[in-house]
PDB file of C-alpha atoms and ligand atoms in Angstrom:
ATOM      1  CA  UNK D  21      -0.004  -0.027  -0.080  1.00  0.00           C
ATOM      2  CA  UNK D  22       1.136   3.528  -0.840  1.00  0.00           C
ATOM      3  CA  UNK D  23       0.536   6.732   0.880  1.00  0.00           C
ATOM      4  CA  UNK D  24       2.607   9.879   0.773  1.00  0.00           C
ATOM      5  CA  UNK D  25       4.660  10.825   3.819  1.00  0.00           C
ATOM      6  CA  UNK D  26       2.464  13.812   4.504  1.00  0.00           C
ATOM      7  CA  UNK D  27      -0.730  11.523   4.742  1.00  0.00           C
ATOM      8  CA  UNK D  28       1.152   9.188   6.918  1.00  0.00           C
ATOM      9  CA  UNK D  29       2.100  11.931   9.423  1.00  0.00           C
ATOM     10  CA  UNK D  30      -1.675  13.150   9.338  1.00  0.00           C
ATOM     11  CA  UNK D  31      -2.451   9.683  10.510  1.00  0.00           C
ATOM     12  CA  UNK D  32      -0.472  10.364  13.778  1.00  0.00           C
ATOM     13  CA  UNK D  33      -2.746  13.456  14.264  1.00  0.00           C
ATOM     14  CA  UNK D  34      -5.788  11.266  13.869  1.00  0.00           C
ATOM     15  CA  UNK D  35      -4.272   8.728  16.488  1.00  0.00           C
ATOM     16  CA  UNK D  36      -3.641  11.691  18.875  1.00  0.00           C
ATOM     17  CA  UNK D  37      -7.392  12.762  18.686  1.00  0.00           C
ATOM     18  CA  UNK D  38      -8.646   9.109  19.044  1.00  0.00           C
ATOM     19  CA  UNK D  39      -6.497   8.520  21.919  1.00  0.00           C
ATOM     20  CA  UNK D  40      -7.733  11.810  23.438  1.00  0.00           C
ATOM     21  CA  UNK D  41     -11.287  10.797  22.898  1.00  0.00           C
ATOM     22  CA  UNK D  42     -10.751   7.294  24.453  1.00  0.00           C
ATOM     23  CA  UNK D  43      -9.196   9.093  27.475  1.00  0.00           C
ATOM     24  CA  UNK D  44     -12.288  11.440  27.725  1.00  0.00           C
ATOM     25  CA  UNK D  45     -14.576   8.478  27.301  1.00  0.00           C
ATOM     26  CA  UNK D  46     -12.742   6.539  30.082  1.00  0.00           C
ATOM     27  CA  UNK D  47     -12.755   9.602  32.429  1.00  0.00           C
ATOM     28  CA  UNK D  48     -16.488  10.173  31.818  1.00  0.00           C
ATOM     29  CA  UNK D  49     -17.255   6.501  32.625  1.00  0.00           C
ATOM     30  CA  UNK D  50     -15.225   6.323  35.712  1.00  0.00           C
ATOM     31  CA  UNK D  51     -16.165   9.782  37.146  1.00  0.00           C
ATOM     32  CA  UNK D  52     -16.135   9.277  41.080  1.00  0.00           C
ATOM     33  CA  UNK D  53     -19.496  11.142  41.368  1.00  0.00           C
ATOM     34  CA  UNK D  54     -21.064   8.292  39.386  1.00  0.00           C
ATOM     35  CA  UNK D  55     -20.023   5.621  41.997  1.00  0.00           C
ATOM     36  CA  UNK D  56     -21.079   7.973  44.712  1.00  0.00           C
ATOM     37  CA  UNK D  57     -24.520   8.466  43.074  1.00  0.00           C
ATOM     38  CA  UNK D  58     -24.912   4.759  42.621  1.00  0.00           C
ATOM     39  CA  UNK D  59     -24.205   4.217  46.280  1.00  0.00           C
ATOM     40  CA  UNK D  60     -26.644   6.886  47.569  1.00  0.00           C
ATOM     41  CA  UNK D  61     -29.429   5.677  45.159  1.00  0.00           C
ATOM     42  CA  UNK D  62     -28.906   2.244  46.587  1.00  0.00           C
ATOM     43  CA  UNK D  63     -29.404   3.797  50.092  1.00  0.00           C
ATOM     44  CA  UNK D  64     -32.428   5.676  49.012  1.00  0.00           C
ATOM     45  CA  UNK D  65     -34.138   2.561  47.804  1.00  0.00           C
ATOM     46  CA  UNK D  66     -33.473   0.846  51.082  1.00  0.00           C
ATOM     47  CA  UNK D  67     -35.040   3.747  52.922  1.00  0.00           C
ATOM     48  CA  UNK D  68     -37.998   3.863  50.505  1.00  0.00           C
ATOM     49  CA  UNK D  69     -38.765   0.237  51.433  1.00  0.00           C
ATOM     50  CA  UNK D  70     -38.416   1.115  55.114  1.00  0.00           C
ATOM     51  CA  UNK D  71     -40.866   3.791  54.608  1.00  0.00           C
ATOM     52  CA  UNK D  72     -43.471   1.652  52.945  1.00  0.00           C
ATOM     53  CA  UNK D  73     -43.035  -0.940  55.763  1.00  0.00           C
ATOM     54  CA  UNK D  74     -43.344   1.765  58.402  1.00  0.00           C
ATOM     55  CA  UNK D  75     -46.492   3.224  56.714  1.00  0.00           C
ATOM     56  CA  UNK D  76     -48.156  -0.105  56.453  1.00  0.00           C
ATOM     57  CA  UNK D  77     -47.417  -0.855  60.053  1.00  0.00           C
ATOM     58  CA  UNK D  78     -48.734   2.603  61.143  1.00  0.00           C
ATOM     59  CA  UNK D  79     -51.982   2.053  59.103  1.00  0.00           C
ATOM     60  CA  UNK D  80     -52.506  -1.159  60.838  1.00  0.00           C
ATOM     61  CA  UNK D  81     -52.000   0.245  64.370  1.00  0.00           C
ATOM     62  CA  UNK D  82     -54.161   3.243  63.573  1.00  0.00           C
ATOM     63  CA  UNK D  83     -57.014   0.882  62.673  1.00  0.00           C
ATOM     64  CA  UNK D  84     -56.472  -0.790  66.047  1.00  0.00           C
ATOM     65  CA  UNK D  85     -56.575   2.648  67.852  1.00  0.00           C
ATOM     66  CA  UNK D  86     -59.950   3.320  66.068  1.00  0.00           C
ATOM     67  CA  UNK D  87     -61.163  -0.160  67.070  1.00  0.00           C
ATOM     68  CA  UNK D  88     -59.938   0.401  70.727  1.00  0.00           C
ATOM     69  CA  UNK D  89     -61.644   3.810  70.853  1.00  0.00           C
ATOM     70  CA  UNK D  90     -64.992   2.281  69.614  1.00  0.00           C
ATOM     71  CA  UNK D  91     -64.752  -0.419  72.213  1.00  0.00           C
ATOM     72  CA  UNK D  92     -64.323   2.177  74.955  1.00  0.00           C
ATOM     73  CA  UNK D  93     -67.216   4.142  73.654  1.00  0.00           C
ATOM     74  CA  UNK D  94     -69.528   1.139  73.493  1.00  0.00           C
ATOM     75  CA  UNK D  95     -68.906   0.564  77.224  1.00  0.00           C
ATOM     76  CA  UNK D  96     -69.336   4.290  78.126  1.00  0.00           C
ATOM     77  CA  UNK D  97     -72.560   4.554  76.302  1.00  0.00           C
ATOM     78  CA  UNK D  98     -73.907   1.380  77.890  1.00  0.00           C
ATOM     79  CA  UNK D  99     -72.827   2.698  81.424  1.00  0.00           C
ATOM     80  CA  UNK D 100     -74.381   6.035  80.676  1.00  0.00           C
ATOM     81  CA  UNK D 101     -77.790   4.381  79.861  1.00  0.00           C
ATOM     82  CA  UNK D 102     -77.522   2.063  82.975  1.00  0.00           C
ATOM     83  CA  UNK D 103     -76.718   5.228  85.227  1.00  0.00           C
ATOM     84  CA  UNK D 104     -79.722   7.004  83.736  1.00  0.00           C
ATOM     85  CA  UNK D 105     -82.030   4.155  84.489  1.00  0.00           C
ATOM     86  CA  UNK D 106     -80.727   3.768  87.915  1.00  0.00           C
ATOM     87  CA  UNK D 107     -81.057   7.600  88.520  1.00  0.00           C
ATOM     88  CA  UNK D 108     -84.587   7.502  87.370  1.00  0.00           C
ATOM     89  CA  UNK D 109     -85.375   4.994  90.186  1.00  0.00           C
ATOM     90  CA  UNK D 110     -87.981   3.011  88.024  1.00  0.00           C
ATOM     91  CA  UNK D 111     -87.884  -0.580  88.358  1.00  0.00           C
ATOM     92  CA  UNK D 112     -87.870  -3.166  91.153  1.00  0.00           C
ATOM     93  CA  UNK D 113     -85.257  -3.232  93.918  1.00  0.00           C
ATOM     94  CA  UNK D 114     -83.805  -6.321  92.238  1.00  0.00           C
ATOM     95  CA  UNK D 115     -83.495  -4.574  88.880  1.00  0.00           C
ATOM     96  CA  UNK D 116     -81.733  -1.733  90.481  1.00  0.00           C
ATOM     97  CA  UNK D 117     -79.293  -3.994  92.251  1.00  0.00           C
ATOM     98  CA  UNK D 118     -78.555  -5.800  88.895  1.00  0.00           C
ATOM     99  CA  UNK D 119     -77.881  -2.455  87.238  1.00  0.00           C
ATOM    100  CA  UNK D 120     -75.702  -1.552  90.077  1.00  0.00           C
ATOM    101  CA  UNK D 121     -73.693  -4.727  89.480  1.00  0.00           C
ATOM    102  CA  UNK D 122     -73.581  -4.212  85.781  1.00  0.00           C
ATOM    103  CA  UNK D 123     -72.177  -0.722  86.251  1.00  0.00           C
ATOM    104  CA  UNK D 124     -69.336  -2.069  88.361  1.00  0.00           C
ATOM    105  CA  UNK D 125     -68.492  -4.716  85.912  1.00  0.00           C
ATOM    106  CA  UNK D 126     -68.822  -2.128  82.997  1.00  0.00           C
ATOM    107  CA  UNK D 127     -66.358   0.067  84.986  1.00  0.00           C
ATOM    108  CA  UNK D 128     -63.865  -2.597  85.111  1.00  0.00           C
ATOM    109  CA  UNK D 129     -64.273  -3.418  81.560  1.00  0.00           C
ATOM    110  CA  UNK D 130     -63.811   0.212  80.632  1.00  0.00           C
ATOM    111  CA  UNK D 131     -60.637   0.495  82.633  1.00  0.00           C
ATOM    112  CA  UNK D 132     -59.217  -2.701  80.878  1.00  0.00           C
ATOM    113  CA  UNK D 133     -60.245  -1.302  77.376  1.00  0.00           C
ATOM    114  CA  UNK D 134     -58.612   2.043  78.125  1.00  0.00           C
ATOM    115  CA  UNK D 135     -55.374   0.287  79.070  1.00  0.00           C
ATOM    116  CA  UNK D 136     -55.541  -1.416  75.606  1.00  0.00           C
ATOM    117  CA  UNK D 137     -56.449   1.915  73.933  1.00  0.00           C
ATOM    118  CA  UNK D 138     -53.441   3.570  75.669  1.00  0.00           C
ATOM    119  CA  UNK D 139     -51.113   0.809  74.652  1.00  0.00           C
ATOM    120  CA  UNK D 140     -52.030   0.857  70.936  1.00  0.00           C
ATOM    121  CA  UNK D 141     -51.812   4.682  70.818  1.00  0.00           C
ATOM    122  CA  UNK D 142     -48.314   4.448  72.209  1.00  0.00           C
ATOM    123  CA  UNK D 143     -47.474   2.199  69.599  1.00  0.00           C
ATOM    124  CA  UNK D 144     -48.898   4.440  66.872  1.00  0.00           C
ATOM    125  CA  UNK D 145     -47.032   7.384  68.311  1.00  0.00           C
ATOM    126  CA  UNK D 146     -43.778   5.302  68.224  1.00  0.00           C
ATOM    127  CA  UNK D 147     -44.427   4.455  64.563  1.00  0.00           C
ATOM    128  CA  UNK D 148     -45.263   8.031  63.612  1.00  0.00           C
ATOM    129  CA  UNK D 149     -42.024   9.158  65.083  1.00  0.00           C
ATOM    130  CA  UNK D 150     -40.159   6.358  63.183  1.00  0.00           C
ATOM    131  CA  UNK D 151     -41.749   7.281  59.988  1.00  0.00           C
ATOM    132  CA  UNK D 152     -40.997  11.060  60.507  1.00  0.00           C
ATOM    133  CA  UNK D 153     -37.198  10.129  61.101  1.00  0.00           C
ATOM    134  CA  UNK D 154     -37.201   7.904  57.986  1.00  0.00           C
ATOM    135  CA  UNK D 155     -38.861  10.589  55.863  1.00  0.00           C
ATOM    136  CA  UNK D 156     -36.516  13.265  57.164  1.00  0.00           C
ATOM    137  CA  UNK D 157     -33.535  10.929  56.317  1.00  0.00           C
ATOM    138  CA  UNK D 158     -34.903  10.482  52.954  1.00  0.00           C
ATOM    139  CA  UNK D 159     -35.327  14.287  52.355  1.00  0.00           C
ATOM    140  CA  UNK D 160     -31.698  14.897  53.294  1.00  0.00           C
ATOM    141  CA  UNK D 161     -30.532  11.957  51.076  1.00  0.00           C
ATOM    142  CA  UNK D 162     -32.706  13.482  48.029  1.00  0.00           C
ATOM    143  CA  UNK D 163     -31.011  16.722  48.487  1.00  0.00           C
ATOM    144  CA  UNK D 164     -27.555  15.197  48.560  1.00  0.00           C
ATOM    145  CA  UNK D 165     -28.428  13.225  45.337  1.00  0.00           C
ATOM    146  CA  UNK D 166     -29.718  16.278  43.683  1.00  0.00           C
ATOM    147  CA  UNK D 167     -26.505  18.042  44.515  1.00  0.00           C
ATOM    148  CA  UNK D 168     -24.375  15.150  43.164  1.00  0.00           C
ATOM    149  CA  UNK D 169     -26.515  15.130  40.049  1.00  0.00           C
ATOM    150  CA  UNK D 170     -25.892  18.798  39.369  1.00  0.00           C
ATOM    151  CA  UNK D 171     -22.183  18.146  39.800  1.00  0.00           C
ATOM    152  CA  UNK D 172     -22.372  15.136  37.451  1.00  0.00           C
ATOM    153  CA  UNK D 173     -24.099  17.362  34.800  1.00  0.00           C
ATOM    154  CA  UNK D 174     -21.491  19.965  35.110  1.00  0.00           C
ATOM    155  CA  UNK D 175     -18.712  17.443  34.518  1.00  0.00           C
ATOM    156  CA  UNK D 176     -20.463  15.529  31.680  1.00  0.00           C
ATOM    157  CA  UNK D 177     -21.065  19.042  29.858  1.00  0.00           C
ATOM    158  CA  UNK D 178     -17.370  19.697  30.332  1.00  0.00           C
ATOM    159  CA  UNK D 179     -16.496  16.351  28.859  1.00  0.00           C
ATOM    160  CA  UNK D 180     -18.863  16.908  25.966  1.00  0.00           C
ATOM    161  CA  UNK D 181     -17.283  20.331  25.279  1.00  0.00           C
ATOM    162  CA  UNK D 182     -13.771  18.797  25.445  1.00  0.00           C
ATOM    163  CA  UNK D 183     -14.840  16.007  23.191  1.00  0.00           C
ATOM    164  CA  UNK D 184     -16.380  18.446  20.663  1.00  0.00           C
ATOM    165  CA  UNK D 185     -13.059  20.475  20.598  1.00  0.00           C
ATOM    166  CA  UNK D 186     -10.899  17.578  20.205  1.00  0.00           C
ATOM    167  CA  UNK D 187     -12.681  15.878  17.481  1.00  0.00           C
ATOM    168  CA  UNK D 188     -13.524  19.172  15.426  1.00  0.00           C
ATOM    169  CA  UNK D 189     -10.429  18.800  13.156  1.00  0.00           C
ATOM    170  CA  UNK D 190     -11.097  15.016  12.772  1.00  0.00           C
ATOM    171  CA  UNK D 191     -13.242  15.101   9.593  1.00  0.00           C
ATOM    172  CA  UNK D 192     -10.663  17.148   7.721  1.00  0.00           C
ATOM    173  CA  UNK D 193      -7.782  15.027   8.766  1.00  0.00           C
ATOM    174  CA  UNK D 194      -9.658  11.904   7.689  1.00  0.00           C
ATOM    175  CA  UNK D 195     -10.339  13.435   4.358  1.00  0.00           C
ATOM    176  CA  UNK D 196      -6.520  14.397   4.122  1.00  0.00           C
ATOM    177  CA  UNK D 197      -5.275  10.837   5.102  1.00  0.00           C
ATOM    178  CA  UNK D 198      -7.695   9.341   2.516  1.00  0.00           C
ATOM    179  CA  UNK D 199     -10.223   6.431   2.677  1.00  0.00           C
ATOM    180  CA  UNK D 200      -7.877   3.597   2.081  1.00  0.00           C
ATOM    181  CA  UNK D 201      -5.216   4.271   4.803  1.00  0.00           C
ATOM    182  CA  UNK D 202      -8.074   5.376   7.219  1.00  0.00           C
ATOM    183  CA  UNK D 203      -9.805   1.900   6.468  1.00  0.00           C
ATOM    184  CA  UNK D 204      -6.587   0.168   7.332  1.00  0.00           C
ATOM    185  CA  UNK D 205      -6.091   2.503  10.363  1.00  0.00           C
ATOM    186  CA  UNK D 206      -9.691   1.744  11.629  1.00  0.00           C
ATOM    187  CA  UNK D 207      -9.350  -1.993  11.265  1.00  0.00           C
ATOM    188  CA  UNK D 208      -6.071  -2.135  13.319  1.00  0.00           C
ATOM    189  CA  UNK D 209      -7.698   0.291  15.933  1.00  0.00           C
ATOM    190  CA  UNK D 210     -10.777  -1.907  16.348  1.00  0.00           C
ATOM    191  CA  UNK D 211      -8.489  -4.745  17.703  1.00  0.00           C
ATOM    192  CA  UNK D 212      -5.703  -2.938  19.386  1.00  0.00           C
ATOM    193  CA  UNK D 213      -7.158   0.460  20.423  1.00  0.00           C
ATOM    194  CA  UNK D 214      -4.629   2.504  18.546  1.00  0.00           C
ATOM    195  CA  UNK D 215      -4.221   1.925  14.662  1.00  0.00           C
ATOM    196  CA  UNK D 216      -0.976   4.146  14.079  1.00  0.00           C
ATOM    197  CA  UNK D 217       2.147   4.902  15.829  1.00  0.00           C
ATOM    198  CA  UNK D 218       5.358   7.026  15.287  1.00  0.00           C
ATOM    199  CA  UNK D 219       8.577   5.374  14.748  1.00  0.00           C
ATOM    200  CA  UNK D 220      10.945   7.180  17.336  1.00  0.00           C
ATOM    201  CA  UNK D 221      14.521   6.212  18.014  1.00  0.00           C
ATOM    202  CA  UNK D 222      14.002   2.914  16.188  1.00  0.00           C
ATOM    203  CA  UNK D 223      11.233   1.990  18.626  1.00  0.00           C
ATOM    204  CA  UNK D 224       7.299   1.501  17.637  1.00  0.00           C
ATOM    205  CA  UNK D 225       5.521   4.189  19.612  1.00  0.00           C
ATOM    206  CA  UNK D 226       2.539   1.549  19.836  1.00  0.00           C
ATOM    207  CA  UNK D 227       4.120  -1.571  21.522  1.00  0.00           C
ATOM    208  CA  UNK D 228       7.425   0.278  22.472  1.00  0.00           C
ATOM    209  CA  UNK D 229       9.519  -2.608  21.059  1.00  0.00           C
ATOM    210  CA  UNK D 230      12.725  -1.758  19.405  1.00  0.00           C
ATOM    211  CA  UNK D 231      13.085  -2.795  15.791  1.00  0.00           C
ATOM    212  CA  UNK D 232      15.714  -5.193  14.933  1.00  0.00           C
ATOM    213  CA  UNK D 233      18.625  -3.918  12.632  1.00  0.00           C
ATOM    214  CA  UNK D 234      17.384  -6.077   9.661  1.00  0.00           C
ATOM    215  CA  UNK D 235      13.988  -4.328  10.060  1.00  0.00           C
ATOM    216  CA  UNK D 236      15.577  -0.904  10.296  1.00  0.00           C
ATOM    217  CA  UNK D 237      17.623  -1.605   7.305  1.00  0.00           C
ATOM    218  CA  UNK D 238      14.447  -2.579   5.370  1.00  0.00           C
ATOM    219  CA  UNK D 239      12.690   0.609   6.475  1.00  0.00           C
ATOM    220  CA  UNK D 240      15.709   2.764   5.466  1.00  0.00           C
ATOM    221  CA  UNK D 241      15.559   1.412   1.973  1.00  0.00           C
ATOM    222  CA  UNK D 242      11.677   1.394   1.738  1.00  0.00           C
ATOM    223  CA  UNK D 243      10.154   4.047  -0.527  1.00  0.00           C
ATOM    224  CA  UNK D 244       8.852   7.366   1.402  1.00  0.00           C
ATOM    225  CA  UNK D 245       5.202   6.598   0.342  1.00  0.00           C
ATOM    226  CA  UNK D 246       5.238   2.942   1.450  1.00  0.00           C
ATOM    227  CA  UNK D 247       2.960   2.301   4.501  1.00  0.00           C
ATOM    228  CA  UNK D 248       4.962   0.209   7.054  1.00  0.00           C
ATOM    229  CA  UNK D 249       3.539  -1.976   9.727  1.00  0.00           C
ATOM    230  CA  UNK D 250       5.125  -2.915  13.049  1.00  0.00           C
ATOM    231  CA  UNK D 251       6.046  -6.515  12.869  1.00  0.00           C
ATOM    232  CA  UNK D 252       5.162  -7.090  16.679  1.00  0.00           C
ATOM    233  CA  UNK D 253       1.845  -5.137  16.877  1.00  0.00           C
ATOM    234  CA  UNK D 254       0.894  -4.649  13.324  1.00  0.00           C
ATOM    235  CA  UNK D 255       0.228  -1.039  13.835  1.00  0.00           C
ATOM    236  CA  UNK D 256       0.905   1.427  10.944  1.00  0.00           C
ATOM    237  CA  UNK D 257       4.391   2.663  11.643  1.00  0.00           C
ATOM    238  CA  UNK D 258       4.822   6.329  10.599  1.00  0.00           C
ATOM    239  CA  UNK D 259       8.305   7.543   9.977  1.00  0.00           C
ATOM    240  CA  UNK D 260       9.215  10.884  11.557  1.00  0.00           C
ATOM    241  CA  UNK D 261      12.353  12.998  11.729  1.00  0.00           C
ATOM    242  CA  UNK D 262      13.004  11.403  15.190  1.00  0.00           C
ATOM    243  CA  UNK D 263      12.855   7.935  13.767  1.00  0.00           C
ATOM    244  CA  UNK D 264      16.474   7.410  14.111  1.00  0.00           C
ATOM    245  CA  UNK D 265      16.932   6.049  10.555  1.00  0.00           C
TER     246      UNK D 265
HETATM  247 ZN1   ZN F 313       4.535  -2.040  17.472  1.00  0.00          ZN
END
């Protein structure tokens, strides 16, 4: 394959751009804020699950509170009716004694039910306070996540700007290098990340191996427009004034 030395040198510019783009891509993928965000989002999901469980538990206990209140109310109403009948003095002495007994037993029952009511109300208060703590913690976490997302977006915008600047000359360079040489470069780059390397001080700039004297001799006598390949890594080897030939 033939390509004039100028085209071959332009290939090194293309390689420099592509290397820079690969670095930007890597830096963007490994931004520390992304790992931090993933960690906080995991924590947020755990808290969300806890909030759901706490709400369900609170709903259940609030139902128990309403039931306990209704139970106490029933006994109170019944006692109020008994007391009214007793106060009216209507009925036989036996009836009035029976009413008196029932009132005593209702008072005991009311006291027991009020204890139950108090206990479930305390449980409801505890759960309300747990839920309030969880919600407050989740709100703080949401704020931190929003802050990190803003940081991330600033970084991503900066990377996008860098990448746009770095790649701006690429199309012109590709046109200058020509489709045939670019196709070869792309094919090598697809398998070994970089497709072209400068020959510097008798070393391949890609694999860093020194070329043997026989190879150097062959390169010395090769026509300027011949496209050379590194024997070791198969990259396109571009001769430069620093090649040491
Ligand atoms: Zn090499």
